[in-house]
GROMACS .gro file of C-alpha atoms in nm:
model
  293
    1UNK     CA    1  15.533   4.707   4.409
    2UNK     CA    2  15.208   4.808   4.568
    3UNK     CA    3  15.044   4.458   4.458
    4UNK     CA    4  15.301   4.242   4.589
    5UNK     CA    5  15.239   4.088   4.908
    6UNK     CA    6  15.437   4.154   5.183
    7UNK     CA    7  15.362   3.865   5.411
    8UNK     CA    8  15.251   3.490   5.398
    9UNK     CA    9  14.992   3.306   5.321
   10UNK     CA   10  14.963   3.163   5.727
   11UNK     CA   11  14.947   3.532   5.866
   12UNK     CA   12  14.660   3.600   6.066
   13UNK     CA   13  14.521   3.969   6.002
   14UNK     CA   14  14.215   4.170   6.028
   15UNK     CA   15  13.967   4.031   6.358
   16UNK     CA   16  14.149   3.729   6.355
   17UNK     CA   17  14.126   3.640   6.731
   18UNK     CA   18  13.760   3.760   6.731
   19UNK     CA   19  13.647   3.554   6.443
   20UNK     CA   20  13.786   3.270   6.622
   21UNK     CA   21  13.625   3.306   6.904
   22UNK     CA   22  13.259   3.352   6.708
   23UNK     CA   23  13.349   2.990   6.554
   24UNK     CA   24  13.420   2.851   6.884
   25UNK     CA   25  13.098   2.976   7.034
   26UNK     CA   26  12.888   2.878   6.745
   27UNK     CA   27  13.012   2.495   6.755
   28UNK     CA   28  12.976   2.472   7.142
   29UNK     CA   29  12.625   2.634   7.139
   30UNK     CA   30  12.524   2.403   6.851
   31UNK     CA   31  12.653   2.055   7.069
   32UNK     CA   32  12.493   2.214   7.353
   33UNK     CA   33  12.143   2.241   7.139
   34UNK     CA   34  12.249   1.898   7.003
   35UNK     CA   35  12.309   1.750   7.339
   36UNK     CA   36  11.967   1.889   7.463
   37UNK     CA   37  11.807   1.778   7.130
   38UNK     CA   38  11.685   2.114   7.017
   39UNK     CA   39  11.808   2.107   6.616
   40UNK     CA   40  11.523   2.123   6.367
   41UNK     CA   41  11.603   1.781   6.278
   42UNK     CA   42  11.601   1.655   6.617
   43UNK     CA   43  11.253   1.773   6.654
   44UNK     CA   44  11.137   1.650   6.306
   45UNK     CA   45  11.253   1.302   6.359
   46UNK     CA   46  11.079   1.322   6.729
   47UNK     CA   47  10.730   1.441   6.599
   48UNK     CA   48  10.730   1.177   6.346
   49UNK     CA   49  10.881   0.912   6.568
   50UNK     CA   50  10.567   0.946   6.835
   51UNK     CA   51  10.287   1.086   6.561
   52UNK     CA   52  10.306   0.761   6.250
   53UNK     CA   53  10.330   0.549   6.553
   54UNK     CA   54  10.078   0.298   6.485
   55UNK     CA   55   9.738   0.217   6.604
   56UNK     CA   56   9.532  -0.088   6.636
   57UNK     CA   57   9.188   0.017   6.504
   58UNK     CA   58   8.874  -0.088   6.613
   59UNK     CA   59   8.731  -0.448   6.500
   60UNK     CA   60   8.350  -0.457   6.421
   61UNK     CA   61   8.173  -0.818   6.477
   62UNK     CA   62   7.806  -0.668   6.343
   63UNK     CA   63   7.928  -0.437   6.029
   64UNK     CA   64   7.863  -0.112   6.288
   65UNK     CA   65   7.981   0.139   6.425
   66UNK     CA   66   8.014   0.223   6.801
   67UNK     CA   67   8.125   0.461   7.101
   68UNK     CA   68   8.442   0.376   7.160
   69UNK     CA   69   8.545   0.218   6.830
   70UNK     CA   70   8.929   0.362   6.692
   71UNK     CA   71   8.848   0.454   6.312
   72UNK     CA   72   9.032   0.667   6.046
   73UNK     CA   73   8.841   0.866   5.829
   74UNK     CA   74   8.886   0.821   5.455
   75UNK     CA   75   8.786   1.022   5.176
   76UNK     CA   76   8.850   0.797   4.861
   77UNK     CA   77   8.970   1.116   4.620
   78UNK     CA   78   8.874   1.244   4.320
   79UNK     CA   79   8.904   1.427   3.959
   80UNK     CA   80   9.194   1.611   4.103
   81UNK     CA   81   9.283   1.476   4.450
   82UNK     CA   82   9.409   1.113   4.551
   83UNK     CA   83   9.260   0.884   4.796
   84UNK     CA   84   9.333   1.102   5.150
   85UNK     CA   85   9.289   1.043   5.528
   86UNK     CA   86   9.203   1.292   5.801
   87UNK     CA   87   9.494   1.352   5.987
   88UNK     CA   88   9.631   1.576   6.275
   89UNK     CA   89   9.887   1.853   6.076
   90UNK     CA   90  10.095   1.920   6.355
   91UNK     CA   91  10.484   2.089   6.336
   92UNK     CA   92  10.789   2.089   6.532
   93UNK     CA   93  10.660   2.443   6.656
   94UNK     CA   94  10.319   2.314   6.817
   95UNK     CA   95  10.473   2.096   7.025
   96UNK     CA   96  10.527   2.113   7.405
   97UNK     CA   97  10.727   1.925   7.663
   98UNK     CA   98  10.558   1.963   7.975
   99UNK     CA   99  10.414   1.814   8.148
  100UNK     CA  100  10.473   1.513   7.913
  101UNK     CA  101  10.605   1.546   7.514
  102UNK     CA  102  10.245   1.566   7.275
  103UNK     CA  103  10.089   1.863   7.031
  104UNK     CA  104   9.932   2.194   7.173
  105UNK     CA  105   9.605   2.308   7.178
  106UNK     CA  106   9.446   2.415   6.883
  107UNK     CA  107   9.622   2.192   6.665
  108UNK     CA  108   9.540   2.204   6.253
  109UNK     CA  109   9.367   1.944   6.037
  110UNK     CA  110   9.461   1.838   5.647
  111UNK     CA  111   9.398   1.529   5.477
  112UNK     CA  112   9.739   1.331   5.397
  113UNK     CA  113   9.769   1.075   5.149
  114UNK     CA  114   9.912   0.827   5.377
  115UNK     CA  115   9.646   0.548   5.468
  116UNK     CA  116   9.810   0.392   5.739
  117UNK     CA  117   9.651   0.336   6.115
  118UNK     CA  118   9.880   0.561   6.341
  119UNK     CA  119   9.862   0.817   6.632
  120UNK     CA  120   9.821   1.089   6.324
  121UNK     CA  121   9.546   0.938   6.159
  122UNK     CA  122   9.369   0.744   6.430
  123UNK     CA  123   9.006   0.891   6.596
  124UNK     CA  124   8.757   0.773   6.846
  125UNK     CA  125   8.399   0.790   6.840
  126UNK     CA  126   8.271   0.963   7.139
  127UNK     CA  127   7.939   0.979   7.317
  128UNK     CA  128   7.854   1.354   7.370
  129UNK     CA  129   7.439   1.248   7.486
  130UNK     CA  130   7.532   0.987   7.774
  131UNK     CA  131   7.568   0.671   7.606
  132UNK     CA  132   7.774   0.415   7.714
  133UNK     CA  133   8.085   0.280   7.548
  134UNK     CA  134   8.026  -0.020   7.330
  135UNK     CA  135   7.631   0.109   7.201
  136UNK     CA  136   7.563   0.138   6.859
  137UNK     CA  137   7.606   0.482   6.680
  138UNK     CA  138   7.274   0.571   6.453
  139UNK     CA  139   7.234   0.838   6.157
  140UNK     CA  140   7.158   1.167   6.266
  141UNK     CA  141   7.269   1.088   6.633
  142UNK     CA  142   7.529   1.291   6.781
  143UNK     CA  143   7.882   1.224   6.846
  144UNK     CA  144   8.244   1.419   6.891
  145UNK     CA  145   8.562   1.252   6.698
  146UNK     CA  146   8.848   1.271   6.963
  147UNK     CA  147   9.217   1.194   6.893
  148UNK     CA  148   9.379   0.905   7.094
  149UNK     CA  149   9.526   0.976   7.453
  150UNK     CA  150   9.929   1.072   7.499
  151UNK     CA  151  10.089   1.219   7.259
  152UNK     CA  152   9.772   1.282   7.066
  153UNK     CA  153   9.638   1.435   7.377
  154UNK     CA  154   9.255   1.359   7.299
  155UNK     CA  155   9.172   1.664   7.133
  156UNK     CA  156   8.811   1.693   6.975
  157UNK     CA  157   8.764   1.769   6.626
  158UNK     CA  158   8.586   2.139   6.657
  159UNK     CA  159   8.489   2.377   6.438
  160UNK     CA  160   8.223   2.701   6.439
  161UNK     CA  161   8.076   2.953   6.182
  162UNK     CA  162   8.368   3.138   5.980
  163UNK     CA  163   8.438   3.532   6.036
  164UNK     CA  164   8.707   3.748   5.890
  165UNK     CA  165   8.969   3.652   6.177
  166UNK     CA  166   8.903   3.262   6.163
  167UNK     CA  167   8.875   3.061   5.857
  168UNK     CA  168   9.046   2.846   5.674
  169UNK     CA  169   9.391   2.927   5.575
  170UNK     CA  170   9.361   2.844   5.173
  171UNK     CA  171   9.004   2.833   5.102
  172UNK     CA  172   8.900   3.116   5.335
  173UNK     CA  173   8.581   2.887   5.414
  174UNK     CA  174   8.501   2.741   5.799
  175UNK     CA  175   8.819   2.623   5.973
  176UNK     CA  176   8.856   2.268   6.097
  177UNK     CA  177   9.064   2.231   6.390
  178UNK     CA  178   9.155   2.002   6.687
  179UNK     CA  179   9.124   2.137   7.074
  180UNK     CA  180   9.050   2.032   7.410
  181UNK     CA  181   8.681   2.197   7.412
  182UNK     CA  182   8.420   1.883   7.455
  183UNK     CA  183   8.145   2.158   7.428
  184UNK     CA  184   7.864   2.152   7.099
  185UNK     CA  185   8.139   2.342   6.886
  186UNK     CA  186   8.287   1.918   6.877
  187UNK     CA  187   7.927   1.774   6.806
  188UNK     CA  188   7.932   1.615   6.473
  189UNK     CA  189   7.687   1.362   6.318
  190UNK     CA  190   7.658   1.093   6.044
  191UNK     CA  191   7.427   1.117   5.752
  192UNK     CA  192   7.339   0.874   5.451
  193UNK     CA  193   7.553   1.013   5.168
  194UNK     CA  194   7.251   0.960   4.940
  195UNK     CA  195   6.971   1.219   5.008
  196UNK     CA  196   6.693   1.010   4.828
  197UNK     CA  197   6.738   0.762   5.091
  198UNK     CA  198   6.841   1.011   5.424
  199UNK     CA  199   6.488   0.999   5.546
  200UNK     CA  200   6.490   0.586   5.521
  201UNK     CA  201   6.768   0.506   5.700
  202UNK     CA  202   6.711   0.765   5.928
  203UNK     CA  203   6.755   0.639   6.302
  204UNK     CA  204   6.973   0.333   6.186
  205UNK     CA  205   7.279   0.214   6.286
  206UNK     CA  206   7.602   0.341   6.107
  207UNK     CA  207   7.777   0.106   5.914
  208UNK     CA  208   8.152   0.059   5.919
  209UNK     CA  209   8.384   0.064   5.631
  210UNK     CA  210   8.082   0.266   5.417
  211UNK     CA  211   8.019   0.633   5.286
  212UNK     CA  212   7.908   0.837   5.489
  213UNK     CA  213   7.854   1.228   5.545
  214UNK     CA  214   8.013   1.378   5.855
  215UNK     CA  215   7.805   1.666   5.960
  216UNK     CA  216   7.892   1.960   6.225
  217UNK     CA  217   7.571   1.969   6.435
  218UNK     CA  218   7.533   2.361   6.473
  219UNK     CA  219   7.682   2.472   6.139
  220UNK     CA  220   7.505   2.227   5.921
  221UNK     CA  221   7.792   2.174   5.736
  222UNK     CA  222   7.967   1.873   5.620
  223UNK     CA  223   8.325   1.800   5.611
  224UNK     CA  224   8.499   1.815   5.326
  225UNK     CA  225   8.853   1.787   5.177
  226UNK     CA  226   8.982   2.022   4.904
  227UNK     CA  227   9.171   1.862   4.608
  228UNK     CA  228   9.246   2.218   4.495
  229UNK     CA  229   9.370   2.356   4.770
  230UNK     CA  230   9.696   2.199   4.853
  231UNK     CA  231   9.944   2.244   5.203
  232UNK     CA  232  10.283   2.154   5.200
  233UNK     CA  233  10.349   2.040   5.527
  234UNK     CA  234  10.616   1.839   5.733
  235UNK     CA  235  10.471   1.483   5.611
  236UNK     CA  236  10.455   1.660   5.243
  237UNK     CA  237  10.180   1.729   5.000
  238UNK     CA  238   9.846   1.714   5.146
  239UNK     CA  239   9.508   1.869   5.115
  240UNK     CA  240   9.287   2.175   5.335
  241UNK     CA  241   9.035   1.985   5.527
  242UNK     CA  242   8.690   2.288   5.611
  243UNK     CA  243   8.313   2.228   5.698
  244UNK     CA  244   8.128   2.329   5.377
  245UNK     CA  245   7.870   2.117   5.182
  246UNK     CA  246   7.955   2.058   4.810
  247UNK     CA  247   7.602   2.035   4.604
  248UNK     CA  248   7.603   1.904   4.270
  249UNK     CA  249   7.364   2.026   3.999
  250UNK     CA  250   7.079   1.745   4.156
  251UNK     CA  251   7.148   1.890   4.536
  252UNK     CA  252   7.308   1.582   4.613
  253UNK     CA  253   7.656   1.582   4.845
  254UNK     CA  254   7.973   1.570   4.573
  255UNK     CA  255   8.254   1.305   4.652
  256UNK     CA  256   8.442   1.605   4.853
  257UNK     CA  257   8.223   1.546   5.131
  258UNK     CA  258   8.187   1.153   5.140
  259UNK     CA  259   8.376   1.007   5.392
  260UNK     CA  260   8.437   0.613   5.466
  261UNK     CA  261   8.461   0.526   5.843
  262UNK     CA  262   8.761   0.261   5.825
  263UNK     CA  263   8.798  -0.092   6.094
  264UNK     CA  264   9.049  -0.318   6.121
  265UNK     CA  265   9.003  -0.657   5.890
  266UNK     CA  266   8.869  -0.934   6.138
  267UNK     CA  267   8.980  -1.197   5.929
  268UNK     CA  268   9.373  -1.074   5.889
  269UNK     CA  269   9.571  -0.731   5.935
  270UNK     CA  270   9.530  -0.448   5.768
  271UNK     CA  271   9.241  -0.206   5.665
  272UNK     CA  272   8.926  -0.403   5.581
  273UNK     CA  273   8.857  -0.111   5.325
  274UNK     CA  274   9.162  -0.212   5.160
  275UNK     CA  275   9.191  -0.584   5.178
  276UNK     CA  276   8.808  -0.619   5.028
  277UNK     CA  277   8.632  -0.461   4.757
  278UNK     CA  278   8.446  -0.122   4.879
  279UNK     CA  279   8.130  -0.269   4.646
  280UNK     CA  280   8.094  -0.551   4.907
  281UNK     CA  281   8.160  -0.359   5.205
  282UNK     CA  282   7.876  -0.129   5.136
  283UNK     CA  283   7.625  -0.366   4.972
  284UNK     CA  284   7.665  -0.596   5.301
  285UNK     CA  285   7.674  -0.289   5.551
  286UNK     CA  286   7.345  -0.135   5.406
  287UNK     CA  287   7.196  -0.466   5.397
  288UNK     CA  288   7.254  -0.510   5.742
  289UNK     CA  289   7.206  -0.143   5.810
  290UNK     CA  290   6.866  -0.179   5.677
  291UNK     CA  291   6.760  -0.504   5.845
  292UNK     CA  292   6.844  -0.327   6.231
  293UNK     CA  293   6.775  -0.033   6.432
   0.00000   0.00000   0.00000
């Protein structure tokens, strides 16, 4: 008789009244945080709603580059990596609300596979020597790469000489990160990918839609994205973005570091990178490159 039960199956026993109460509290505090749009999914859907927001990029008339000009940067892959754009790898955790809704200072970097113009991928060239918006950018000259305005919040694309306490998270090489100094930590400057002809086209405008290197002024080093070191982040599988120079066996820059400043197509919409061969791009760019100072 001692494992028959003596009561029903509707009889309340044990903390019955307290365990109730829990559930009640639970479900009002989670339409509260609802209400107040709090829940992890809220704040996914609202970092991706204002960050892949898109972005009219920059039209060039001439083939070149200048101050002012909206570009993504775009590293065309490799033997193990896929055709990647810089990007801003923010999470619902660097975000803040005041005074208005955009990412916090420092922000990361990574390179995501998604080449689309938006907030995320979007970056202005940036006169750090005095020149006014609209000149022409030239090899070797100085310049900062700063996110747009809003929810972007125009930080500058820094980064300094690695130490024990700041690297970079995978490759433990120098960090490349996004914050609001404008100082010479932001400097950066573009360099002929080929170093047979550096010292020719030295002093000559940049060319859009071409490679290039992209070169921190006091490290020396050039950007580079890292097929082998992968982050799994909130917009999915993407690569480590640092500042080291890869040198092949002839001490030339490998494809890690070459980087293609991207414009909008003048003659339709879209990337002009994509709509047109990359073969033509360049051949008429250099050309024209070559031709003016």
């Amino acid at each position: 008789m001692a494992n028959v039960r003596t009561y029903r199956t509707n009889v309340r026993i044990g903390n019955w009244n307290e365990d109730l109460r829990l559930q009640e509290d639970a479900m009002k505090e989670y339409l509260e945080r609802k209400q107040r749009g709090e829940l992890s999914t809220q704040k996914v859907d609202f970092l991706k709603q204002n960050i892949l927001r898109p972005v009219n990029l920059a039209v060039t008339k001439d083939g070149g580059l200048h101050f002012g000009d909206v570009v993504m940067l775009v590293n065309m892959g490799g033997e193990n990596r896929e055709c990647s754009a810089l990007s801003i790898n923010a999470d619902i955790n660097g975000l803040t609300k005041s005074p208005s809704p955009s990412i916090q200072d420092p922000c990361g970097i990574s390179a995501g596979r998604g080449i689309q113009p938006c907030t995320r991928t979007a970056f202005i060239i940036t006169s750090v020597d005095g020149c006014p918006e609209g000149s022409t950018l030239h090899f070797e000259q100085s310049f900062a790469l700063k996110t747009t305005s809003g929810f972007a919040r125009g930080l500058y694309l820094t980064s300094d000489l690695k130490n024990f306490q700041k690297c970079a998270k995978k490759s433990r090489l120098q960090e490349v990160n996004l914050t609001d100094d404008d100082s010479f930590l932001s400097c950066w400057k573009a360099v002929h990918f080929d170093p047979q002809e550096r010292l020719e086209y030295e002093g000559h405008r940049v060319p859009a839609n071409v490679k290039v290197l992209i070169v921190h002024c006091k490290t020396n080093q050039a950007l580079a994205v890292l097929g082998d070191h992968v982050l799994w982040t909130t917009y999915g599988k993407e690569y480590e973005v640092t500042a080291h120079t890869f040198l092949d066996s002839h001490k030339a820059e490998q494809d890690n570091n070459h980087w293609i400043l991207c414009t909008s197509d003048p003659e339709g919409e879209g990337l002009l990178l994509l709509n047109h061969p990359q073969s033509e791009a360049q051949d008429a760019g250099l050309t024209q490159a070559n031709t003016d100072i």
